[in-house]
Amino acid sequence: MSRFYITTPIYYINAEPHLGHAYSTMVADAVARAHRLLGDDVFFLTGTDEHGQKVERAAQKAGMPPNRFADVVAAKFRDLLPSLHASNDDFIRTTEPRHHASVQALWRRVRDRGHIYKGEYAGWYCTVDEVFVPETQLVDRRCPICGNAVERIAEESYFFRLSAFQQPLLDHYRRHPDFVTPTVRRNEMMTFLEAGLDDLSISRTSFTWGIPVPDDPAHVMYVWFDALTNYMTAAGFGSDDAASQQRFARYWPADVHLIGKEIVRQHAIYWPAFLLAADLPLPRQIVSHGWWLMDGAKMSKSKGNVARPRDYIERFGLDALRYFVFREMVFGQDANFADEAILTRYNADLANDFGNLVSRATTMIHRACGGRVPAPVASLLGRPDEQRLQEKVARLIAQVRDAVTVFQLSSALRDIWEVIADTNRYIVVREPWKLAKAADRQDELATSLYVAADTLRVIAELLRPFMPATAERTLTMLGVTAEAASWATLAPGTLVAGTHLGDTSPLFPRIEQTVEELRLMSNENSNPPTVPDAVPASPPAPPPAVAAAPAAAATGTITIDDFMKVELRIARVLAAERVPKSKKLLKLQVDTGADQRTIVAGIAEAYEPEALVGRTIVVVANLQPAKLMGVESNGMVLAGSIDGGPPVLVGFDRDMPPGARVR
RNA sequence: GCCGGAGUAGCUCAGUUGGUGAGAGCACGCGUCUCAUAAGCGCGGGGUCGACGGUUCAAGUCCGUCCUCCGGCACCA
């Protein structure tokens, strides 16, 4: 029996769980379940990432100590798992003692091998993305990634000698072509590696909510060193007792780290580098999936288009949601999450094709065969229609087995549904309802219903990883009460004749409402957004079409004096041209009333230079000069944008002269 | 700008190493059975396979150029 260790990302507790989190968990769950059915000794891990400055501050805001805050929010993630039917074997929190011990053990190992040194880091730090932002990338002292204000940090810091691992990592990539999948991500990582690596700052002194650095408790560890190590902690790393050590020997290295495409670099470069430095085995594979898009856009809190898994479970049921996400997302690519698409999949695939098939097959057996699986007649099983179907079922078992283990869930389901269609066709060809009326054709009747039921039984066994509850219900209706059949021995023709069927009931009743009606219904019934706790880690998404009050921008207020330090002035664009070789930059000559100067603005993707000449804009007049793509910029142009979308210039509703102060 | 990916029916997409007249699902129209969740089954309409060249007996399938979209990096005062 081989073992299989799969992980989800550990979820950062700064927001409510959304569909993206749920998707990672569900995919890992399906694959874990499949491996169990294949007879593997599976270890399936998920959990929460709870340290860092963001959490420390959120806790402050909520008026509670970080550990209590973490307890409350982590519970939300943990509580979601049962409603997803997640079959995880462990749930790890980075705040647990076992994890502290493990991370410190890893640190010592890396340090003792000479890959950690103490240095000084002075720079701009974004607390949202937990990264230092190079001076040259700052946008008005704001993080270029998330747009939030960055902070000046000059502090002593420990560094990890990441630069030393460029070549070892490249070697590893070449020796293990499937180390990172899909290939797109692997290629990205290869080019990133080839460009060279900077050493990585891996500790902080500016906050305390983290794991202390061994022998230097003034430092806490940088989030990724802490977080990534969870994968080893749960396997038993860093523990002294013999049982844990045995477990670690058995389960490490992990077979799969399943992640979203936004954290590939951390998993495919930082993590393996840490492990190489510690002289520990690397995970076998980093598998990354795409994003669920709402109307083609990434889900985000500020757009209020975050899909909450609970809403969909309520409307369609968990298994319908699972079916949809597995079936609809070609693994690795982005996919659209549209209510209409779920409804279509539900009615067409689940209700019409599958649910109705189970219903018609079992009903006929109840009526015509006294509710017992009829015994097929060997000679009739040899007819072409029966042969073809059973051969196809045998092939299907192999196809699904192969597809699931390489994360091709959508193709596995597509193949299963093809056989479902075949079975519907088979029933039409045999017309058992007619056979039932012909006393001299009872053998044909029994054989045809047996073949249909037997096929459904295999299908149900194959559906277990994807839709566990549906699979169980189907098998119960077919009278199969045995434990899950091993996928190693599953085969057509093994349904036992004579067993009593269970009662038939619709698996997926058709949904006749429109999407709009469904939304209304769930708005009425739904218990007010379940936020019983006093921890608004993030403001709840505003209801669409309602101008929600900007939820108390409690994020660090400033005084009026602070604001007045910023000299905002009206200016007129005198000339504009593209900065050569740049995609985003325009070089502007502007008249600020007091002087004429050059300002470089990152708006080239939204504005043609010609269209800007003569235009009135707002600039920050007293910003420190900076060089961008070799051009000195003296100030900055104000523009609004939605979630990093195209910038929209600030303007006035009547003409204003250059030089006027804006406040 | 560099690197990578993608552009195939109204929509979402399959199309292996180039070779029977270009496919599936959904949606739409017609027909049909009646066991079943007004479900099933059959038939049909619709596509210059992004554009233009090229290689070849033969190209969505290979090569070149271009256009559009997406992603990574550079970059984003």
XYZ file of C-alpha atoms (C1' of nucleotides) in Angstrom:
740
model
C 0.000 0.000 0.000
C 1.584 3.226 -1.054
C 1.048 6.393 0.849
C -0.276 9.656 -0.479
C 0.162 12.973 1.284
C -1.753 15.949 -0.107
C -2.117 19.451 1.275
C -4.230 22.505 0.605
C -2.825 25.936 1.241
C -3.277 26.985 4.826
C -5.733 29.824 4.664
C -4.784 33.231 5.961
C -7.296 34.357 8.521
C -7.747 37.896 7.354
C -10.984 37.312 5.489
C -14.073 35.155 5.427
C -13.730 31.879 3.581
C -14.953 32.226 0.001
C -15.386 30.023 -3.002
C -11.688 30.119 -3.816
C -10.802 28.607 -0.465
C -13.596 26.105 -0.786
C -12.466 25.089 -4.256
C -8.936 24.277 -3.137
C -10.327 22.209 -0.336
C -12.850 20.385 -2.493
C -10.307 19.478 -5.160
C -7.864 18.179 -2.596
C -10.709 16.258 -1.019
C -11.766 14.610 -4.264
C -8.226 13.563 -5.042
C -7.657 12.345 -1.499
C -10.833 10.283 -1.628
C -9.844 8.819 -4.969
C -6.498 7.750 -3.606
C -8.178 6.103 -0.637
C -10.357 4.154 -3.043
C -7.219 3.110 -4.844
C -5.994 1.672 -1.596
C -3.435 4.315 -0.735
C -2.625 5.316 2.802
C -3.782 8.907 2.487
C -2.888 11.866 4.623
C -4.917 14.945 3.698
C -4.036 18.190 5.407
C -5.576 21.637 5.536
C -5.459 24.443 8.082
C -4.996 28.098 8.843
C -2.146 30.574 8.689
C -2.504 32.871 11.665
C 0.586 34.948 12.273
C 1.760 38.268 10.941
C 1.319 41.943 11.331
C -2.006 42.020 9.555
C -3.548 39.684 12.066
C -1.921 41.505 14.945
C -3.508 44.741 13.795
C -6.870 43.268 13.007
C -6.909 41.887 16.522
C -6.052 45.278 17.945
C -8.875 46.810 16.013
C -11.229 44.165 17.263
C -10.025 44.881 20.758
C -8.823 41.436 21.619
C -5.508 39.708 21.979
C -4.196 38.134 18.776
C -4.571 34.592 20.008
C -8.241 35.042 20.796
C -8.822 36.800 17.527
C -7.117 33.935 15.731
C -9.276 31.407 17.542
C -12.422 33.108 16.382
C -11.517 33.511 12.749
C -9.782 30.164 12.383
C -12.956 28.554 13.622
C -14.789 29.885 10.589
C -12.456 28.097 8.263
C -12.562 24.966 10.301
C -16.341 25.023 10.497
C -16.665 25.263 6.760
C -14.994 21.902 6.277
C -17.849 19.633 7.340
C -20.265 21.488 5.096
C -17.922 20.771 2.183
C -17.656 17.108 3.203
C -13.930 17.601 3.425
C -12.275 14.394 4.520
C -9.122 15.968 5.853
C -7.119 13.902 8.308
C -5.737 16.842 10.192
C -6.309 20.546 10.578
C -3.234 22.534 11.410
C -3.025 26.001 12.884
C 0.259 27.847 12.789
C -0.380 29.002 16.347
C -0.176 25.484 17.740
C 2.780 24.485 19.927
C 3.667 21.611 17.613
C 4.094 24.092 14.808
C 6.257 26.455 16.845
C 8.541 23.586 17.669
C 8.665 22.481 14.067
C 9.418 25.892 12.580
C 12.131 26.529 15.108
C 13.634 23.157 14.395
C 13.687 23.945 10.695
C 15.254 27.337 11.389
C 18.037 25.774 13.417
C 18.737 23.233 10.730
C 18.967 25.881 8.066
C 20.992 28.185 10.289
C 23.393 25.475 11.381
C 24.122 24.713 7.764
C 25.084 28.325 7.240
C 22.195 29.567 5.137
C 20.883 32.234 7.478
C 22.719 35.457 8.288
C 21.869 38.616 10.115
C 21.668 41.829 8.181
C 19.776 45.041 8.045
C 16.728 45.677 6.053
C 15.627 49.195 5.364
C 12.759 49.538 3.058
C 9.115 50.010 2.404
C 6.921 47.285 3.720
C 3.407 46.444 2.687
C 1.530 44.897 5.574
C -1.229 43.694 3.313
C 0.899 41.613 1.009
C 3.598 41.065 3.621
C 6.367 42.081 1.305
C 9.015 44.719 1.110
C 8.413 46.965 -1.848
C 11.479 48.242 -3.663
C 11.788 52.008 -3.544
C 11.555 52.189 -7.294
C 8.217 50.449 -7.304
C 6.398 52.568 -4.785
C 3.402 54.421 -6.026
C 2.843 57.420 -3.817
C 4.102 55.449 -0.857
C 1.606 52.836 -1.744
C 2.054 49.220 -2.523
C 1.967 48.628 -6.284
C 0.269 45.312 -5.774
C -2.602 46.165 -3.490
C -2.550 49.946 -3.393
C -2.438 50.193 0.362
C -0.022 52.461 2.144
C 3.419 51.047 2.796
C 5.476 51.697 5.847
C 9.082 52.646 6.200
C 10.874 49.954 8.062
C 14.518 49.941 8.947
C 15.329 47.010 11.086
C 17.684 44.265 11.799
C 16.633 41.185 9.946
C 17.716 37.675 9.322
C 18.205 36.712 5.739
C 17.921 33.411 4.019
C 20.592 32.797 1.416
C 18.117 32.207 -1.358
C 20.627 33.362 -3.946
C 22.689 30.276 -3.278
C 19.919 28.015 -4.486
C 19.376 29.244 -7.989
C 21.414 26.466 -9.529
C 20.242 23.663 -7.241
C 16.664 24.642 -7.944
C 17.216 24.793 -11.679
C 18.807 21.365 -11.491
C 15.840 20.051 -9.581
C 13.423 21.494 -12.126
C 15.326 19.847 -14.944
C 15.473 16.502 -13.224
C 11.771 16.624 -12.316
C 9.816 17.952 -15.261
C 6.528 17.599 -13.431
C 7.683 19.255 -10.225
C 5.489 22.250 -10.990
C 2.273 21.862 -12.952
C 0.635 22.992 -15.101
C 3.456 23.694 -17.513
C 2.637 27.391 -17.717
C 3.540 27.804 -14.078
C 6.650 25.726 -14.419
C 7.843 27.908 -17.273
C 7.177 31.026 -15.258
C 9.200 29.699 -12.393
C 12.030 28.681 -14.674
C 12.317 32.170 -16.100
C 12.105 33.621 -12.637
C 14.917 31.359 -11.522
C 17.027 32.116 -14.543
C 16.781 35.815 -13.788
C 18.607 35.203 -10.514
C 17.479 35.246 -6.912
C 17.893 37.791 -4.146
C 18.330 36.721 -0.569
C 15.138 36.673 1.380
C 14.440 38.573 4.565
C 12.912 36.048 6.919
C 12.485 37.818 10.238
C 10.985 40.978 11.720
C 11.414 42.983 14.869
C 8.601 45.412 14.151
C 5.867 43.222 15.532
C 5.598 40.267 17.856
C 2.728 38.122 16.598
C 4.787 35.338 15.187
C 7.152 32.550 16.038
C 10.307 33.773 17.820
C 13.625 33.185 16.165
C 15.624 30.633 18.169
C 18.200 32.302 20.404
C 17.108 35.782 19.364
C 13.565 36.326 20.627
C 13.538 39.967 19.563
C 12.847 38.586 16.091
C 9.793 36.783 14.878
C 9.811 34.841 11.668
C 8.735 36.123 8.335
C 5.382 34.777 7.342
C 6.431 32.364 4.609
C 9.112 30.629 6.595
C 6.497 30.064 9.251
C 3.545 29.207 7.040
C 5.109 26.832 4.546
C 6.587 24.712 7.269
C 3.104 23.642 8.330
C 3.256 20.911 5.715
C 6.041 19.249 7.632
C 4.702 19.991 11.080
C 1.551 18.054 10.469
C 3.599 15.117 9.259
C 5.422 15.091 12.567
C 8.502 17.202 11.946
C 10.120 18.865 14.953
C 8.678 16.563 17.520
C 10.813 14.432 19.793
C 8.477 11.561 20.382
C 9.040 8.382 18.461
C 5.556 8.171 17.022
C 5.844 11.568 15.367
C 9.231 10.751 13.997
C 7.897 7.591 12.480
C 5.022 9.466 10.994
C 7.376 11.999 9.475
C 9.470 9.267 7.988
C 6.359 7.747 6.510
C 4.610 10.800 5.111
C 7.366 13.219 4.228
C 7.925 14.375 1.546
C 4.409 15.327 0.572
C 3.180 14.096 -2.764
C 1.193 17.171 -3.687
C 0.959 20.726 -2.481
C -2.244 21.897 -4.082
C -2.328 25.681 -4.340
C -3.820 28.606 -6.244
C -1.756 30.141 -8.983
C -1.121 33.301 -6.937
C 1.236 31.540 -4.540
C 3.256 29.443 -6.932
C 6.508 31.274 -6.317
C 6.442 30.743 -2.586
C 5.759 27.057 -3.018
C 7.878 26.356 -6.043
C 10.944 28.412 -5.125
C 11.080 29.576 -1.516
C 9.823 26.357 -0.011
C 12.061 23.974 -1.915
C 14.975 26.305 -1.242
C 14.301 26.152 2.496
C 14.197 22.388 2.279
C 17.365 22.142 0.222
C 19.041 24.359 2.779
C 17.860 22.091 5.551
C 18.888 19.024 3.617
C 15.372 17.648 3.682
C 13.474 15.951 0.852
C 11.417 18.154 -1.465
C 7.708 17.654 -2.104
C 7.055 15.616 -5.185
C 4.795 18.091 -6.913
C 3.417 21.620 -6.707
C 0.043 21.638 -8.401
C -1.665 24.942 -8.970
C -5.176 25.715 -10.040
C -6.725 28.810 -11.613
C -9.173 31.327 -10.286
C -12.903 31.437 -10.241
C -13.978 34.605 -11.992
C -17.231 36.415 -11.481
C -18.348 37.925 -14.763
C -14.824 37.581 -16.016
C -13.290 39.463 -13.104
C -11.382 38.147 -10.154
C -13.424 37.904 -7.031
C -12.601 40.622 -4.582
C -14.101 42.073 -1.511
C -14.039 45.618 -2.788
C -16.054 44.670 -5.835
C -18.560 42.901 -3.681
C -18.541 39.929 -6.018
C -17.281 37.295 -3.659
C -19.134 34.025 -3.971
C -19.869 32.450 -0.624
C -19.930 28.678 -0.751
C -22.761 28.500 1.755
C -25.126 30.389 -0.526
C -24.668 27.836 -3.260
C -24.852 24.870 -0.968
C -28.149 26.271 0.221
C -29.521 26.757 -3.266
C -28.256 23.681 -5.068
C -26.879 21.349 -2.454
C -23.264 20.544 -1.746
C -22.876 17.813 -4.331
C -24.259 20.005 -7.072
C -21.699 22.635 -6.147
C -18.931 20.070 -6.079
C -20.032 18.653 -9.415
C -20.138 22.107 -10.934
C -16.707 23.248 -9.842
C -15.053 19.964 -10.780
C -16.816 19.720 -14.098
C -16.627 23.340 -15.155
C -13.051 24.244 -14.373
C -10.469 22.793 -16.715
C -7.782 22.245 -14.177
C -5.158 24.956 -14.086
C -7.182 27.468 -16.060
C -9.480 30.191 -14.825
C -13.190 29.598 -15.090
C -16.325 31.605 -14.765
C -18.593 31.121 -11.846
C -22.050 32.007 -13.101
C -25.344 31.177 -11.454
C -26.869 30.430 -14.842
C -24.157 27.897 -15.568
C -24.729 26.089 -12.292
C -28.442 25.972 -12.878
C -27.909 24.550 -16.349
C -25.483 21.936 -15.118
C -27.868 21.058 -12.341
C -30.928 20.543 -14.487
C -29.293 19.087 -17.582
C -26.562 16.895 -16.118
C -27.712 16.078 -12.624
C -31.494 16.068 -12.800
C -32.214 15.008 -16.400
C -29.317 12.768 -17.273
C -28.245 11.167 -14.047
C -30.978 11.597 -11.431
C -33.683 10.621 -13.848
C -31.688 7.640 -15.041
C -31.334 6.297 -11.523
C -34.987 6.924 -11.000
C -36.256 5.189 -14.118
C -33.949 2.201 -13.701
C -34.746 1.526 -10.046
C -38.454 2.168 -10.514
C -38.658 -0.433 -13.234
C -36.850 -2.968 -11.100
C -39.255 -2.289 -8.261
C -42.233 -2.773 -10.537
C -41.103 -5.585 -12.778
C -38.699 -7.548 -10.606
C -40.167 -7.297 -7.165
C -37.551 -4.853 -6.017
C -34.675 -7.273 -6.346
C -31.712 -7.065 -8.669
C -32.671 -9.437 -11.494
C -30.325 -12.183 -12.592
C -28.976 -11.648 -16.109
C -28.846 -14.421 -18.629
C -25.359 -15.133 -19.853
C -26.253 -15.609 -23.484
C -28.087 -12.333 -23.578
C -25.175 -10.537 -21.937
C -23.172 -11.538 -24.966
C -25.265 -9.504 -27.353
C -23.528 -6.501 -28.965
C -25.418 -3.791 -27.065
C -24.669 -5.364 -23.709
C -21.092 -6.150 -24.637
C -20.445 -2.654 -25.867
C -21.824 -1.033 -22.755
C -19.978 -3.271 -20.364
C -16.730 -2.823 -22.227
C -17.227 0.881 -22.081
C -17.797 0.703 -18.348
C -14.593 -1.230 -17.903
C -12.749 1.384 -19.903
C -14.394 4.134 -17.887
C -13.023 2.788 -14.644
C -9.494 3.047 -15.961
C -10.092 6.469 -17.448
C -11.463 7.942 -14.257
C -8.708 6.399 -12.206
C -6.050 7.913 -14.445
C -7.715 11.289 -14.764
C -8.335 11.884 -11.095
C -4.814 11.116 -10.039
C -3.547 13.834 -12.373
C -6.218 16.307 -11.297
C -8.195 16.094 -14.531
C -11.458 16.118 -12.651
C -13.434 17.707 -15.444
C -12.454 15.071 -17.945
C -13.204 12.309 -15.459
C -16.707 13.670 -15.021
C -17.109 14.184 -18.737
C -16.262 10.534 -19.303
C -18.650 9.401 -16.611
C -21.452 11.434 -18.133
C -20.790 9.895 -21.489
C -21.520 6.497 -20.025
C -24.595 7.891 -18.331
C -25.810 8.933 -21.775
C -24.935 5.495 -23.103
C -27.017 3.926 -20.379
C -29.981 6.116 -21.193
C -29.625 5.063 -24.818
C -29.305 1.427 -23.850
C -32.570 1.575 -21.970
C -34.308 3.105 -24.964
C -32.944 0.385 -27.211
C -34.085 -2.434 -24.913
C -37.415 -0.888 -23.956
C -37.789 -2.864 -20.740
C -41.279 -1.425 -20.190
C -42.375 -3.417 -23.227
C -40.498 -6.517 -22.183
C -42.277 -6.378 -18.858
C -45.556 -6.918 -20.660
C -44.329 -9.891 -22.644
C -44.378 -13.053 -20.606
C -42.036 -14.817 -23.021
C -39.339 -12.159 -22.805
C -38.594 -12.149 -19.079
C -34.971 -13.140 -19.653
C -34.434 -10.108 -21.799
C -36.149 -7.948 -19.233
C -33.989 -9.240 -16.403
C -30.813 -8.877 -18.397
C -31.493 -5.351 -19.543
C -32.406 -4.117 -16.096
C -29.439 -5.898 -14.609
C -27.062 -4.251 -17.051
C -28.557 -0.847 -16.333
C -28.366 -1.286 -12.562
C -24.901 -2.768 -12.712
C -23.662 0.139 -14.781
C -25.199 2.605 -12.367
C -23.527 0.867 -9.519
C -20.096 1.265 -11.084
C -20.867 4.886 -11.870
C -21.860 5.508 -8.287
C -18.622 3.987 -7.045
C -16.734 6.213 -9.429
C -18.654 9.259 -8.250
C -17.662 8.768 -4.626
C -14.713 11.157 -4.633
C -16.659 13.846 -6.446
C -20.086 13.604 -4.839
C -19.826 11.433 -1.754
C -23.399 11.847 -0.554
C -24.920 11.326 -3.989
C -22.837 8.222 -4.501
C -24.032 6.790 -1.206
C -27.675 7.559 -1.919
C -27.469 6.006 -5.349
C -25.896 2.863 -3.986
C -28.501 2.631 -1.272
C -31.228 2.808 -3.890
C -29.464 0.026 -5.773
C -29.370 -2.065 -2.643
C -25.610 -1.872 -2.311
C -24.807 -1.497 1.336
C -21.277 -2.787 1.322
C -18.392 -0.490 2.017
C -16.868 1.449 -0.805
C -15.590 -0.842 -3.489
C -11.902 -0.629 -4.161
C -11.166 1.001 -7.460
C -8.521 -1.622 -7.976
C -11.078 -4.393 -8.305
C -14.135 -2.488 -9.467
C -15.574 -4.067 -12.591
C -18.804 -4.355 -14.526
C -20.907 -7.431 -13.942
C -20.237 -7.648 -10.242
C -23.541 -6.375 -8.910
C -25.058 -9.212 -6.928
C -28.370 -10.450 -8.299
C -31.146 -10.984 -5.813
C -30.305 -8.126 -3.452
C -33.172 -5.926 -2.365
C -33.199 -2.415 -3.637
C -33.736 0.507 -1.345
C -36.550 2.969 -1.853
C -36.319 5.195 -4.864
C -36.292 8.918 -4.332
C -35.241 11.737 -6.633
C -31.561 12.579 -6.322
C -31.761 15.980 -7.945
C -35.283 17.334 -8.293
C -35.453 19.680 -11.218
C -35.214 23.339 -10.346
C -37.812 25.242 -12.284
C -37.060 28.689 -10.885
C -34.933 31.183 -12.698
C -31.663 32.355 -11.296
C -33.259 35.572 -10.130
C -36.006 33.747 -8.294
C -33.428 31.581 -6.586
C -31.486 34.598 -5.440
C -34.583 36.178 -3.999
C -35.547 32.991 -2.212
C -32.214 32.600 -0.545
C -32.231 36.242 0.439
C -35.502 35.754 2.243
C -34.720 32.500 3.972
C -31.122 32.987 4.611
C -30.233 33.723 8.123
C -28.632 37.105 8.118
C -25.069 36.680 6.998
C -23.651 34.522 9.698
C -21.330 36.892 11.448
C -22.237 36.366 15.047
C -18.819 37.210 16.240
C -17.494 40.646 16.937
C -14.684 40.284 14.506
C -15.199 42.165 11.316
C -11.871 41.063 9.942
C -13.123 42.634 6.795
C -16.215 44.655 6.118
C -18.938 42.445 4.739
C -19.331 42.708 1.012
C -21.790 45.474 0.232
C -25.014 44.325 -1.347
C -24.946 45.003 -5.058
C -26.434 48.246 -6.313
C -26.518 49.756 -2.867
C -23.994 52.411 -2.102
C -22.639 51.012 1.088
C -21.077 53.375 3.517
C -17.376 52.796 3.430
C -17.107 50.654 6.480
C -15.275 52.694 9.057
C -11.936 53.236 7.469
C -10.388 52.586 10.789
C -7.142 51.748 9.075
C -4.792 54.192 10.705
C -6.266 57.687 10.718
C -4.131 60.756 10.122
C -4.467 64.291 11.363
C -5.390 67.253 9.237
C -1.818 68.393 9.593
C -0.590 65.152 8.157
C -2.851 65.634 5.219
C -1.715 69.195 4.674
C 1.805 67.982 4.192
C 0.672 66.668 0.861
C 0.685 69.491 -1.628
C -2.006 68.718 -4.138
C -2.219 71.167 -6.994
C -4.117 71.637 -10.182
C -1.946 71.390 -13.236
C -2.355 71.462 -16.983
C -0.789 68.985 -19.351
C 1.421 70.771 -21.849
C 2.838 67.767 -23.612
C 2.660 64.009 -23.310
C 4.574 61.138 -24.816
C 5.152 57.498 -24.168
C 8.226 56.462 -22.239
C 10.167 54.243 -24.637
C 10.006 50.525 -23.908
C 7.450 50.984 -21.196
C 3.956 49.600 -21.276
C 2.449 51.742 -18.576
C 4.403 54.983 -18.417
C 3.667 58.348 -19.974
C 6.077 61.263 -19.686
C 4.090 64.443 -19.094
C 5.130 68.080 -19.215
C 2.815 69.925 -16.871
C 2.209 73.498 -15.818
C 1.620 73.628 -12.085
C 1.057 77.349 -11.984
C 4.331 77.888 -10.203
C 6.543 75.997 -12.592
C 6.719 73.579 -15.452
C 7.980 70.154 -14.758
C 8.178 66.557 -15.903
C 5.984 63.958 -14.304
C 5.934 60.310 -15.217
C 2.545 58.672 -14.824
C 1.555 55.029 -15.058
C -1.499 55.629 -17.173
C -0.354 54.665 -20.650
C -2.657 51.694 -20.769
C -5.703 53.888 -20.324
C -4.833 57.185 -22.021
C -3.422 58.179 -25.373
C -0.778 60.873 -24.990
C -2.466 63.118 -27.568
C -5.734 63.037 -25.672
C -4.092 64.418 -22.567
C -2.584 67.610 -23.916
C -4.442 70.598 -22.527
C -6.157 68.555 -19.930
C -6.521 69.700 -16.319
C -5.249 67.220 -13.769
C -4.334 67.013 -10.108
C -0.760 66.386 -9.074
C 1.175 65.853 -5.890
C 3.557 68.773 -6.157
C 5.911 68.098 -3.263
C 6.750 64.486 -3.884
C 10.357 63.445 -3.794
C 11.694 63.045 -7.327
C 12.201 59.542 -8.588
C 13.526 57.902 -11.713
C 11.290 55.631 -13.728
C 12.684 53.794 -16.693
C 15.452 56.373 -16.689
C 13.158 59.388 -16.696
C 13.062 61.696 -13.691
C 9.591 62.304 -12.378
C 8.826 65.314 -10.175
C 5.507 64.574 -8.639
C 2.646 62.295 -9.370
C -0.683 62.368 -11.105
C -3.836 61.436 -9.215
C -6.137 58.856 -10.648
C -8.641 56.403 -9.317
C -8.800 52.738 -10.118
C -10.797 49.734 -9.104
C -8.701 46.893 -7.815
C -5.710 47.652 -9.928
C -7.918 48.194 -12.936
C -7.326 50.932 -15.491
C -6.652 54.350 -13.935
C -9.176 57.147 -14.309
C -7.837 60.667 -13.991
C -9.178 62.966 -11.334
C -11.031 65.925 -12.794
C -13.335 68.848 -11.975
C -16.863 69.710 -12.907
C -15.826 73.194 -14.056
C -12.687 74.744 -15.379
C -9.922 75.387 -12.874
C -6.653 77.242 -13.389
C -3.280 75.607 -12.883
C -1.708 76.288 -9.520
C -4.868 76.129 -7.410
C -4.431 74.011 -4.305
C -6.594 70.937 -3.892
C -7.777 70.005 -0.429
C 9.823 45.588 -24.205
C 11.132 40.231 -23.161
C 9.002 35.250 -22.291
C 4.786 32.004 -22.351
C -0.388 30.646 -23.465
C -4.839 31.264 -26.259
C -7.907 32.709 -30.643
C -12.599 26.298 -33.756
C -20.662 26.612 -34.424
C -25.113 31.797 -30.513
C -22.448 30.188 -25.546
C -18.546 26.870 -23.102
C -15.008 24.087 -25.145
C -12.648 18.756 -27.529
C -9.599 18.182 -31.547
C -3.171 13.010 -29.980
C 2.810 12.244 -33.579
C -0.488 16.761 -40.360
C -4.575 12.372 -43.966
C -11.876 9.265 -44.271
C -16.567 15.126 -46.369
C -14.518 19.602 -39.052
C -16.657 17.521 -33.429
C -19.182 17.542 -28.111
C -22.301 19.743 -24.439
C -25.711 23.712 -23.656
C -29.326 26.721 -26.200
C -32.820 26.592 -30.489
C -36.362 23.849 -34.151
C -38.786 19.279 -35.590
C -39.974 14.179 -34.632
C -40.654 9.961 -31.246
C -41.149 6.481 -26.990
C -43.879 6.572 -22.262
C -40.180 3.111 -17.684
C -38.687 7.941 -15.513
C -37.661 14.093 -12.199
C -42.881 17.345 -18.721
C -37.096 13.608 -17.935
C -35.159 9.904 -22.232
C -34.086 8.914 -27.481
C -33.590 10.478 -32.805
C -33.008 14.230 -36.602
C -31.761 19.298 -38.011
C -30.025 24.311 -38.652
C -25.815 26.790 -38.242
C -18.341 27.413 -38.392
C -13.812 31.307 -44.605
C -11.152 26.340 -37.603
C -8.160 35.115 -35.785
C -5.669 37.343 -40.766
C -2.161 36.820 -44.671
C 1.713 34.101 -46.856
C 4.605 29.379 -47.071
C 6.029 23.869 -46.734
C 3.343 19.341 -48.408
C 0.104 14.759 -52.672
C -2.517 16.461 -48.024
C -2.780 21.580 -42.495
C -7.279 23.894 -36.955
C -2.958 20.286 -36.882
C 4.062 22.285 -39.269
C 6.923 27.257 -40.611
C 6.875 32.834 -41.088
C 4.578 37.636 -40.485
C 0.612 40.352 -38.426
C -3.917 41.305 -35.278
C -6.609 40.492 -30.621
C -6.982 38.574 -25.645
C -4.736 36.442 -21.120
C -0.614 35.432 -17.847
C 4.687 35.953 -15.910
C 8.888 39.275 -15.723
C 10.594 44.318 -16.415
C 7.783 48.234 -15.036
C 3.428 50.814 -12.262
C 5.828 58.377 -7.642
